Coordinates of C-alpha atoms in Angstrom, one line a residue:
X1 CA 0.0 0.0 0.0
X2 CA 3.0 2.4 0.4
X3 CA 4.1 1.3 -2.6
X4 CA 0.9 2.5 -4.5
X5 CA 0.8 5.8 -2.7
X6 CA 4.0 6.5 -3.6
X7 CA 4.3 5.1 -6.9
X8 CA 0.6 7.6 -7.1
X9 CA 2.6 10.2 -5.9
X10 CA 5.0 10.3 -8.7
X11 CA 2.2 9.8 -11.1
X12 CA 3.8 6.8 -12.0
X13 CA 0.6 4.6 -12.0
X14 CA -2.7 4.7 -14.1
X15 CA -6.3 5.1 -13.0
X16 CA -7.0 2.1 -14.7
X17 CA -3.9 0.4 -12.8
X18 CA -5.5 1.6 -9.5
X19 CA -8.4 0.0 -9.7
X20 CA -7.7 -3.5 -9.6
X21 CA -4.7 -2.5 -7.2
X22 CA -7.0 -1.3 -5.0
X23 CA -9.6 -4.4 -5.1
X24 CA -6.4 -6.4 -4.2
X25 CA -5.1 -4.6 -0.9
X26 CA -9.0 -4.5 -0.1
X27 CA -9.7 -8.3 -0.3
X28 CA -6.3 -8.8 1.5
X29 CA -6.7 -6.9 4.4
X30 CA -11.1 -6.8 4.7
X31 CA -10.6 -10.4 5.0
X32 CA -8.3 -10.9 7.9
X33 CA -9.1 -12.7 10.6
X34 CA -11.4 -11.2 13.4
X35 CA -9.2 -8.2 15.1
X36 CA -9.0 -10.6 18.8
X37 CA -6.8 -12.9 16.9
X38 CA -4.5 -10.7 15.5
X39 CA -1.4 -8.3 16.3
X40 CA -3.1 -5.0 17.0
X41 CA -0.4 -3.1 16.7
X42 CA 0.5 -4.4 13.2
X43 CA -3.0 -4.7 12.6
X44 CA -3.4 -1.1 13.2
X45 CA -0.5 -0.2 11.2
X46 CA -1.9 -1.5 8.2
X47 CA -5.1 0.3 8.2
X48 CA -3.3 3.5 8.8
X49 CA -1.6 2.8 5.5
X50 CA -4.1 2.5 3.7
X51 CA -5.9 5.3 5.1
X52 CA -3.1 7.0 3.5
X53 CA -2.9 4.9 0.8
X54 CA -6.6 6.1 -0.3
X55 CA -5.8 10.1 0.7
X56 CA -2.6 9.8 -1.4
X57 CA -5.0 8.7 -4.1
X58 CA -6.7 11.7 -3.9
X59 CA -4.0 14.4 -3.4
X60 CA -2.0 13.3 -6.2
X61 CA -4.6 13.0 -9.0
X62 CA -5.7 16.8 -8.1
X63 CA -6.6 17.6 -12.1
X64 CA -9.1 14.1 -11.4
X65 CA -9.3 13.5 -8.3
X66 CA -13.3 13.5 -8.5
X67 CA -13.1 10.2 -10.8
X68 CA -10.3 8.9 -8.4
X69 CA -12.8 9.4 -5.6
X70 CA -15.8 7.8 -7.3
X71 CA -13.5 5.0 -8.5
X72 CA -12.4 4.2 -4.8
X73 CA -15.9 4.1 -3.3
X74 CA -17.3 2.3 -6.3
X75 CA -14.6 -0.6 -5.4
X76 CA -15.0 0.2 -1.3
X77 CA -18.8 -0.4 -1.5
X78 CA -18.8 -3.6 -3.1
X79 CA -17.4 -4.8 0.5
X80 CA -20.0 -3.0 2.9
X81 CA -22.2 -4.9 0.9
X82 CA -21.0 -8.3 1.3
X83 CA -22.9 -11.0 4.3
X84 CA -19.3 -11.0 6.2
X85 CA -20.1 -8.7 9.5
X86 CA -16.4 -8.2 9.3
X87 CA -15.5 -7.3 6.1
X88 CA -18.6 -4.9 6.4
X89 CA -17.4 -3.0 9.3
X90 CA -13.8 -2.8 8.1
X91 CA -14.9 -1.3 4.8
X92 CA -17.5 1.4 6.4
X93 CA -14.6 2.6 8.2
X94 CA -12.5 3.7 5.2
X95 CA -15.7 5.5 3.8
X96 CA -16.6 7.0 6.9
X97 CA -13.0 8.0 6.9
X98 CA -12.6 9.2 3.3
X99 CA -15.5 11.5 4.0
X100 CA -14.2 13.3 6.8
X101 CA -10.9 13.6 4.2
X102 CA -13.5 14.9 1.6
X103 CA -15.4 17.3 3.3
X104 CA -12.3 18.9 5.6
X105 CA -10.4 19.2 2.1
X106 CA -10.6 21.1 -1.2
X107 CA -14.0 19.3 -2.4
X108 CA -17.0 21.5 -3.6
X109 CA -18.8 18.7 -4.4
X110 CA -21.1 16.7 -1.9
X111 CA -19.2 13.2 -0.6
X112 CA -22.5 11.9 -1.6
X113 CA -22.4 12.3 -5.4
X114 CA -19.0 10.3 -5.6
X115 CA -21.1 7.4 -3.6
X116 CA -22.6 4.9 -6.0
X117 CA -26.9 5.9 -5.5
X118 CA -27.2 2.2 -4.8
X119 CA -25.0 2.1 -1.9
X120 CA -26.2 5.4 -0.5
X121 CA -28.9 4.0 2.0
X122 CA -26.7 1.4 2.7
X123 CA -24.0 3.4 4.3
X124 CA -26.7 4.8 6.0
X125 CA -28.3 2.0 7.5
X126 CA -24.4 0.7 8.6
X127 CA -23.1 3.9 10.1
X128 CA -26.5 3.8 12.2
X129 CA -26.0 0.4 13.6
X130 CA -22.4 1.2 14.0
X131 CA -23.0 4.4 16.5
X132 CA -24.6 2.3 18.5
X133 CA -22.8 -0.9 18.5
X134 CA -19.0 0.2 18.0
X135 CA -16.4 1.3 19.7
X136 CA -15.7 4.6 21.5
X137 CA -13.6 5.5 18.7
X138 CA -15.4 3.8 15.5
X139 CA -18.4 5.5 16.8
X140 CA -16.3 9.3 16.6
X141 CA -16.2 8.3 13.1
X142 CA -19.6 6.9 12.6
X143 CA -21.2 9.8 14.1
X144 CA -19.0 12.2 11.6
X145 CA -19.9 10.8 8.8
X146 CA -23.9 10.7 10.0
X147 CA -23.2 14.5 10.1
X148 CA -22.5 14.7 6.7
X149 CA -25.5 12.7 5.9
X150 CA -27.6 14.6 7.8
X151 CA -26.6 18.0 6.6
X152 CA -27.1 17.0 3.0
X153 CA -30.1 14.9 3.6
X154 CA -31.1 15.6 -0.2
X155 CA -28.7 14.0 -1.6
X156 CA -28.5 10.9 0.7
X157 CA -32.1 10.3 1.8
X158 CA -33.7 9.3 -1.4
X159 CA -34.9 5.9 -0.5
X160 CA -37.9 7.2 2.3
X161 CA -39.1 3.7 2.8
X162 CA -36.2 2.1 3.2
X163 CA -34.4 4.4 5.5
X164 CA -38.2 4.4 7.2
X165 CA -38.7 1.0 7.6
X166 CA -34.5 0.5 8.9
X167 CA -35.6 3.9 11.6
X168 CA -38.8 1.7 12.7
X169 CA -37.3 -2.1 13.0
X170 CA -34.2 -0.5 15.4
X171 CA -36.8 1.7 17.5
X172 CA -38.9 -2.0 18.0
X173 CA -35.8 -3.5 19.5
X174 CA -34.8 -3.6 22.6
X175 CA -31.9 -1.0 22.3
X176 CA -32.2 2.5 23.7
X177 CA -29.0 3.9 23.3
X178 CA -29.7 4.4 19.1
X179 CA -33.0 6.1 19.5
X180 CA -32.2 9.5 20.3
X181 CA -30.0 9.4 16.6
X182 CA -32.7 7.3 14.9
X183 CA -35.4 10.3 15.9
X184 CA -33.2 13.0 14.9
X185 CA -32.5 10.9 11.2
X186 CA -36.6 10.7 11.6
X187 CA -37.2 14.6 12.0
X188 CA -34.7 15.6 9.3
X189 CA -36.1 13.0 7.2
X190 CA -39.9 14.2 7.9
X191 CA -38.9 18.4 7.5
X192 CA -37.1 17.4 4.0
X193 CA -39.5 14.6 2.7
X194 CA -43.0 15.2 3.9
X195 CA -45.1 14.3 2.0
X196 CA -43.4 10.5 1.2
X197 CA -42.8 10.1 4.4
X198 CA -46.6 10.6 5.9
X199 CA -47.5 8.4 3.0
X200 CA -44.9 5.8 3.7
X201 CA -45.7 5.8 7.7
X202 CA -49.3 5.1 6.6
X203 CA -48.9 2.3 3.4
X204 CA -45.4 0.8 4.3
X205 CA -45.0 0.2 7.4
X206 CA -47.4 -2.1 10.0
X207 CA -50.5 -0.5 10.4
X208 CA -51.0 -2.6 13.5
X209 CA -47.7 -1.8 15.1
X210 CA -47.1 0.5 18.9
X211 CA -43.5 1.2 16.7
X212 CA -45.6 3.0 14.1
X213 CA -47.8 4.8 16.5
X214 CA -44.7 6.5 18.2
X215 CA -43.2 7.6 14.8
X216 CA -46.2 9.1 13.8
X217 CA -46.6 10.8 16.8
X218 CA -43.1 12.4 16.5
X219 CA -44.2 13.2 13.1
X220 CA -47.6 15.1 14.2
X221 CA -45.6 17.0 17.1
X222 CA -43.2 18.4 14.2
X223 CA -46.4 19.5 12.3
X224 CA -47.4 21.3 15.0
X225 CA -44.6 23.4 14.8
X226 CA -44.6 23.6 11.0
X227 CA -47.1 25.2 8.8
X228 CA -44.8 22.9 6.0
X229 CA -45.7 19.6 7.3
X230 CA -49.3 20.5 8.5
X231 CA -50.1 21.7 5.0
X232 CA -48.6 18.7 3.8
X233 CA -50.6 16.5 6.2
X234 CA -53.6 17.9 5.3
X235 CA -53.7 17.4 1.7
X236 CA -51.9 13.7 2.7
X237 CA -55.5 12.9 4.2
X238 CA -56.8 14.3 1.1
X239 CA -54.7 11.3 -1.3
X240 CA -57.4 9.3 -3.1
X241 CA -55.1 6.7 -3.5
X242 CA -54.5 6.6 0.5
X243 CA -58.7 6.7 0.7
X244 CA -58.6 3.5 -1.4
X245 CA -56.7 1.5 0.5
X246 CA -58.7 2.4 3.5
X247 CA -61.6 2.1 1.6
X248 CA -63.0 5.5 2.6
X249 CA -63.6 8.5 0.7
X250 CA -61.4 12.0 0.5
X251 CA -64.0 14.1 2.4
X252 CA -64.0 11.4 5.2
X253 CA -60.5 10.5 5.7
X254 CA -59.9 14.5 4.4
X255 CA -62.3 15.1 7.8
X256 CA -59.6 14.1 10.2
X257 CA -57.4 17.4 8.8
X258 CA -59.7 19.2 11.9
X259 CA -58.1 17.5 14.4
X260 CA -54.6 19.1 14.1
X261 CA -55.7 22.2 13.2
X262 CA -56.3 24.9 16.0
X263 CA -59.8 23.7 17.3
X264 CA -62.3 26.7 16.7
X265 CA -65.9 26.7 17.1
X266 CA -66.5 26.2 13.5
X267 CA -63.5 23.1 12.9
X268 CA -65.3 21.6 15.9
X269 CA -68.9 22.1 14.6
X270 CA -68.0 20.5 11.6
X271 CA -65.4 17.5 12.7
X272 CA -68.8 16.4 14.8
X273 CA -69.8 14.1 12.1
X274 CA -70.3 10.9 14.7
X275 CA -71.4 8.7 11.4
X276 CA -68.4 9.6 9.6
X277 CA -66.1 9.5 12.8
X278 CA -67.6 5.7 13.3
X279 CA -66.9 4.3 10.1
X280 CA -63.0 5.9 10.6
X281 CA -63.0 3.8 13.6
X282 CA -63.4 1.2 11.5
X283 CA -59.9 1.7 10.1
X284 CA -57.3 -1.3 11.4
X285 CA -54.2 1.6 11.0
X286 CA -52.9 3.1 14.5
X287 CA -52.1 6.5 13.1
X288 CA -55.4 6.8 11.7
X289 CA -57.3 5.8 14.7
X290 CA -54.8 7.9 17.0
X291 CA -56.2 11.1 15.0
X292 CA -59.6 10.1 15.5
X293 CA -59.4 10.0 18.8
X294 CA -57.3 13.1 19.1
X295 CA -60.8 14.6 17.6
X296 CA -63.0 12.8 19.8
X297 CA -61.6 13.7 23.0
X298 CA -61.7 17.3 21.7
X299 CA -65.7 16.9 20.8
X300 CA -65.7 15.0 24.2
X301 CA -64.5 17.7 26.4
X302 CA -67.8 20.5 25.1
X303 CA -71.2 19.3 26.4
X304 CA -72.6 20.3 23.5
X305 CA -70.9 17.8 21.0
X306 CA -70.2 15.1 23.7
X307 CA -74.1 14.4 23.9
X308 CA -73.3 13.7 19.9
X309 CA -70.5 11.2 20.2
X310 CA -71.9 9.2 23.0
X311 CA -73.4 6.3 20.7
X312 CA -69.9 5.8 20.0
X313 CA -68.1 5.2 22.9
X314 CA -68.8 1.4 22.5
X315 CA -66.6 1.8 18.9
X316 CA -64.2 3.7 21.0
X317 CA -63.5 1.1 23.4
X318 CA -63.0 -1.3 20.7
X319 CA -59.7 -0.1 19.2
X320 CA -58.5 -0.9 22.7
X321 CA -58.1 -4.4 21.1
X322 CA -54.9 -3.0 19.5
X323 CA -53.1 -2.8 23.4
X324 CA -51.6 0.4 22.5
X325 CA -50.9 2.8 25.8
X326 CA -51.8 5.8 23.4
X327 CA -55.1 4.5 22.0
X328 CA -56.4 3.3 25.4
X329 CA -55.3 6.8 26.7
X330 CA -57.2 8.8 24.6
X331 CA -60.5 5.7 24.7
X332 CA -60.1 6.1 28.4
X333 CA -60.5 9.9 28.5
X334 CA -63.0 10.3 25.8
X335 CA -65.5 7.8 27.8
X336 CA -64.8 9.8 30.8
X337 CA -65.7 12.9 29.5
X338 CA -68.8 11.8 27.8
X339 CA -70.0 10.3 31.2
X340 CA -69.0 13.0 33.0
X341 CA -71.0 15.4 30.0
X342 CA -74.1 13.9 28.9
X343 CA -74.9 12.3 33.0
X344 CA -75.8 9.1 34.3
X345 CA -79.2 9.1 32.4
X346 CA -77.7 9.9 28.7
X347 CA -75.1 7.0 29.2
X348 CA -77.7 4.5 30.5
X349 CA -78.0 2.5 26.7
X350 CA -74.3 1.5 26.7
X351 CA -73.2 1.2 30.7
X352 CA -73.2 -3.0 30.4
X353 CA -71.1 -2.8 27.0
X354 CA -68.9 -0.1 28.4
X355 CA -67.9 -1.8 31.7
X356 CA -66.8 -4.8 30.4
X357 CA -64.5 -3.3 27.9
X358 CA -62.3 -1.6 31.4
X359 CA -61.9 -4.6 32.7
X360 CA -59.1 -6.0 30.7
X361 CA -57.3 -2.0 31.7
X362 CA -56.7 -2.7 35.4
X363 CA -53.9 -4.1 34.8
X364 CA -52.6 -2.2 32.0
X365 CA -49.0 -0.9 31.9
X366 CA -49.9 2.6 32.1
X367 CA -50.8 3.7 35.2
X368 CA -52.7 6.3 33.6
X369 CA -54.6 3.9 31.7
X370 CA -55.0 1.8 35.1
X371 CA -56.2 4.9 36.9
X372 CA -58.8 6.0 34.4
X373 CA -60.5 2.7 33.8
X374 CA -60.6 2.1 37.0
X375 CA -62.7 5.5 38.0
X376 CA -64.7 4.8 34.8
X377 CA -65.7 1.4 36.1
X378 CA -67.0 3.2 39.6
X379 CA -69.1 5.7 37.3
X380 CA -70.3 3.0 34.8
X381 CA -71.6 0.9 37.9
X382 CA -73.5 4.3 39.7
X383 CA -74.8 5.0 36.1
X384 CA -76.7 1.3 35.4
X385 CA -80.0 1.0 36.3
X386 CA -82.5 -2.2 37.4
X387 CA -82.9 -3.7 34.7
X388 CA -79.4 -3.6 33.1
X389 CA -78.4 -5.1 36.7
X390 CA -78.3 -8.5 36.2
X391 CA -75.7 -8.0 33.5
X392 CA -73.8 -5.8 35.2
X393 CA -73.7 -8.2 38.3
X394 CA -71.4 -10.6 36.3
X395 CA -69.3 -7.9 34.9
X396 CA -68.6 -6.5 39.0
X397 CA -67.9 -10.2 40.2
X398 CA -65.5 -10.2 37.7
X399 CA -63.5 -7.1 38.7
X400 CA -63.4 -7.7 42.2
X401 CA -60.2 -10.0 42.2
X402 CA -58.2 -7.3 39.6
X403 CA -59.2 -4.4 42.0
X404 CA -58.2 -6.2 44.9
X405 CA -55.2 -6.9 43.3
X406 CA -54.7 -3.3 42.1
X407 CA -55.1 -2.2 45.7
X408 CA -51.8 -2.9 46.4
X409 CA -50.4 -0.9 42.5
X410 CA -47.0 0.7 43.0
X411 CA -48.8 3.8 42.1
X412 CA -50.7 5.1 45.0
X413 CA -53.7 7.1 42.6
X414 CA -54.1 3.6 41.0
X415 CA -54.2 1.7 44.9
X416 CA -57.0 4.5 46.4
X417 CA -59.0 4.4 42.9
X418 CA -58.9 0.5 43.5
X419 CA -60.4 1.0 47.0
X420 CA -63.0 3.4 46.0
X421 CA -64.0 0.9 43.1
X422 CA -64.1 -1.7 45.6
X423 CA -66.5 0.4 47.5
X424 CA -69.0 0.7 44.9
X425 CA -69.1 -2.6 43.8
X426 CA -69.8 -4.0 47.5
X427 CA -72.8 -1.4 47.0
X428 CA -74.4 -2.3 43.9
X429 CA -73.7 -6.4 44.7
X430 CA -75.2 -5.4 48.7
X431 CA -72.9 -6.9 50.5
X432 CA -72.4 -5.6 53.5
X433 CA -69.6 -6.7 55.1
X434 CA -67.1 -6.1 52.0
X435 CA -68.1 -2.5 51.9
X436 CA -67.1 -2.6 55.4
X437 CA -63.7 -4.3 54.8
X438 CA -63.3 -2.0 51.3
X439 CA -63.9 1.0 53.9
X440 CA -61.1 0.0 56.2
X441 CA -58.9 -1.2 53.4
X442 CA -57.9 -4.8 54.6
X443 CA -56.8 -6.6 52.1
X444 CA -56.7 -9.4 53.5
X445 CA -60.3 -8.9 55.4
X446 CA -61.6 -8.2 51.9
X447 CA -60.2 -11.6 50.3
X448 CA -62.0 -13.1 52.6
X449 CA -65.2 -11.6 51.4
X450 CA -64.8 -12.7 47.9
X451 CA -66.4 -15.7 47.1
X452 CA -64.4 -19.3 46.5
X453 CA -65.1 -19.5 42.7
X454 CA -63.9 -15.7 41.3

């Protein structure tokens, strides 16, 4: 490798002779054994070389030294593309390398442009899982060449989807150290990209999917701050060919544009469409159901529009089947409301349906969630009347072990909510002596209570 440099230096070597030059000190040194089994010191040696090796390269073809560059990182990204983890990492390094080179030196071109298009998202994907996998001083690098991505995102973050999908699959794993760098690639991605990146957050990745529910939401909180992206949104929920695959029309789907808008009297008058509003929570798509509810809780908190939407809390309660802490949030808080809005009378038709949707929330892993349902389920019972008792009775007889349980929740809201439930219940069942137990909060004295079979 000394010997190319210098032979370079001299200009005693062809482009053309480079090339396959180059592919040979590559293959020779990429596919070394693992670094453990190796002299470091030598080992380190050798990649110093060709470090300068590859700037030597540069410096000495000055009159061409824009081919010379796209001629080395057309043969350097053959091996980040290879299956050997090794050979991978050993070649990203040179790149990430050869850009700090590039963009410290006489270059007015982006680094990007010499990088085969191909290869691109690639080297994006890599340096990612590098900064938060590597060393201390691998990462250094990783985390300069991720600036040079990032402050020429146009040129590098062509492939939305892919970079999208790579951005969502790392947020679902188990890591946390990578996030903070995977939500700043997200919110560069979403202020440069929009448009295809609210379209690919809704078609590409799962609909189904907590992962893609806390994207979007970082997507929505940059909208509020951006007329840009809010515009963008807008017409987004506007696409026909977004309607079609939901199978709903632009003026429905184009309806949900109210709820991140600044919520007037007139938006609010006319996003209370409840027939519209239930066949959107028809939709099997978390981002789409997470802007529904955003507008029901907003028609929830008025008495004037909650008496509208009360016919669909039972709807409401059902996307709860998707276990997603900011679905049952917003479910929780829009039933709430409406009980607490349209009174005990208004919500009689739907009590039975309503409690025993809650149940399965006592022991959710929000205490929030936990919290709400569980003050809901108190309100729910004092709302039923005679003849939807005998219903309910099974539903209460089924909570009492979970509130019991609950009693004792780490969160002390959760633990006194539980022991006012507990009181209730013992009143609507009549029995006596676990209302007095509930009262005095013995847990013990209130298992006791409980009949053998729950």
């Amino acid at each position: 490798m000394l010997a190319i440099a210098a032979l370079s230096e001299v200009k005693a070597i062809t482009q053309e002779e480079i090339i396959p030059l180059l592919n040979a000190c590559f293959k020779a040194v990429f596919y070394l054994p693992p670094e453990e089994d190796l002299d470091i010191h030598l080992y380190s040696h050798t990649l110093r070389a060709m470090d300068s090796m590859l700037q030597m390269l540069l410096v000495s073809h000055c009159t061409s030294s824009n081919e010379e560059l796209r001629n080395i990182l057309e043969v350097l990204t053959r091996f980040t593309s290879t299956q050997n983890k090794t050979v991978q990492a050993r070649a990203l390094n040179r790149v990430w390398k050869l850009s700090y080179f590039v963009t410290r030196g006489f270059w007015q071109e982006s680094f990007a442009k010499f990088v085969p298009p191909s290869q691109r998202t690639n080297i994006i994907c890599m340096t990612l899982e590098a900064i938060g996998e590597c060393s201390a001083e691998d990462r250094e690098w990783a985390s300069l060449m991720l600036d040079v991505v990032l402050r020429d995102p146009v040129s590098w973050m062509m492939d939305v989807p892919e970079i999208l999908e790579f951005i969502w699959r790392n947020l679902g794993s188990n890591s946390t150290s990578l996030q903070p760098t995977l939500y700043t690639v997200l919110d560069v991605l979403t202020n440069q990209f929009p448009r295809d990146v609210l379209i690919s957050v809704l078609t590409d990745l799962p609909h189904s999917d907590s992962t893609t529910m806390d994207i979007w939401k970082r997507m929505l909180s940059l909208a509020e701050n951006s007329e840009v992206i809010l515009d963008v949104l807008c017409s987004v929920l506007q696409d026909q060919e977004l309607c079609g695959i939901f199978n709903v029309t632009p003026a429905e789907l184009g309806l949900l544009r109210l709820t991140v808008v600044h919520p007037t009297e007139e938006n609010l008058q006319e996003l209370c469409k409840p027939a519209v509003l239930q066949r959107l929570l028809k939709i099997e798509s978390l981002p789409i159901l997470w802007l529904v509810l955003r507008g029901l809780v907003l028609l929830s908190e008025r008495p004037e529009t909650a008496i509208g939407i009360r016919d669909l809390l039972p709807d409401v309660m059902e996307t709860l089947r998707f276990a997603n802490t900011s679905i049952a949030l917003k479910a929780s808080k829009i039933s709430r409301n409406v009980m607490t809005h349209v009174g005990k009378r208004e919500a009689r038709p739907i009590v039975v349906e309503l409690a025993e949707k809650l149940l399965p929330l006592f022991s959710h892993v929000s205490s929030e969630v936990r919290e709400g349902s569980i003050l809901l389920f108190k309100d729910v019972m004092e709302a039923a009347v005679w003849w939807q008792k005998r219903n309910m009775r099974k539903t209460v007889h089924r909570g009492l072990l979970p509130l019991l349980f609950q009693m004792s929740d780490e969160t002390p809201s959760v633990a006194e909510a539980s022991g006012e439930a507990l009181v209730r219940c013992a009143k609507f069942l009549n029995w006596k002596e676990l209302k007095r137990q509930a009262k005095r909060k013995g847990k013990m004295e209130i298992k006791e209570c409980l009949p053998s079979s729950l």
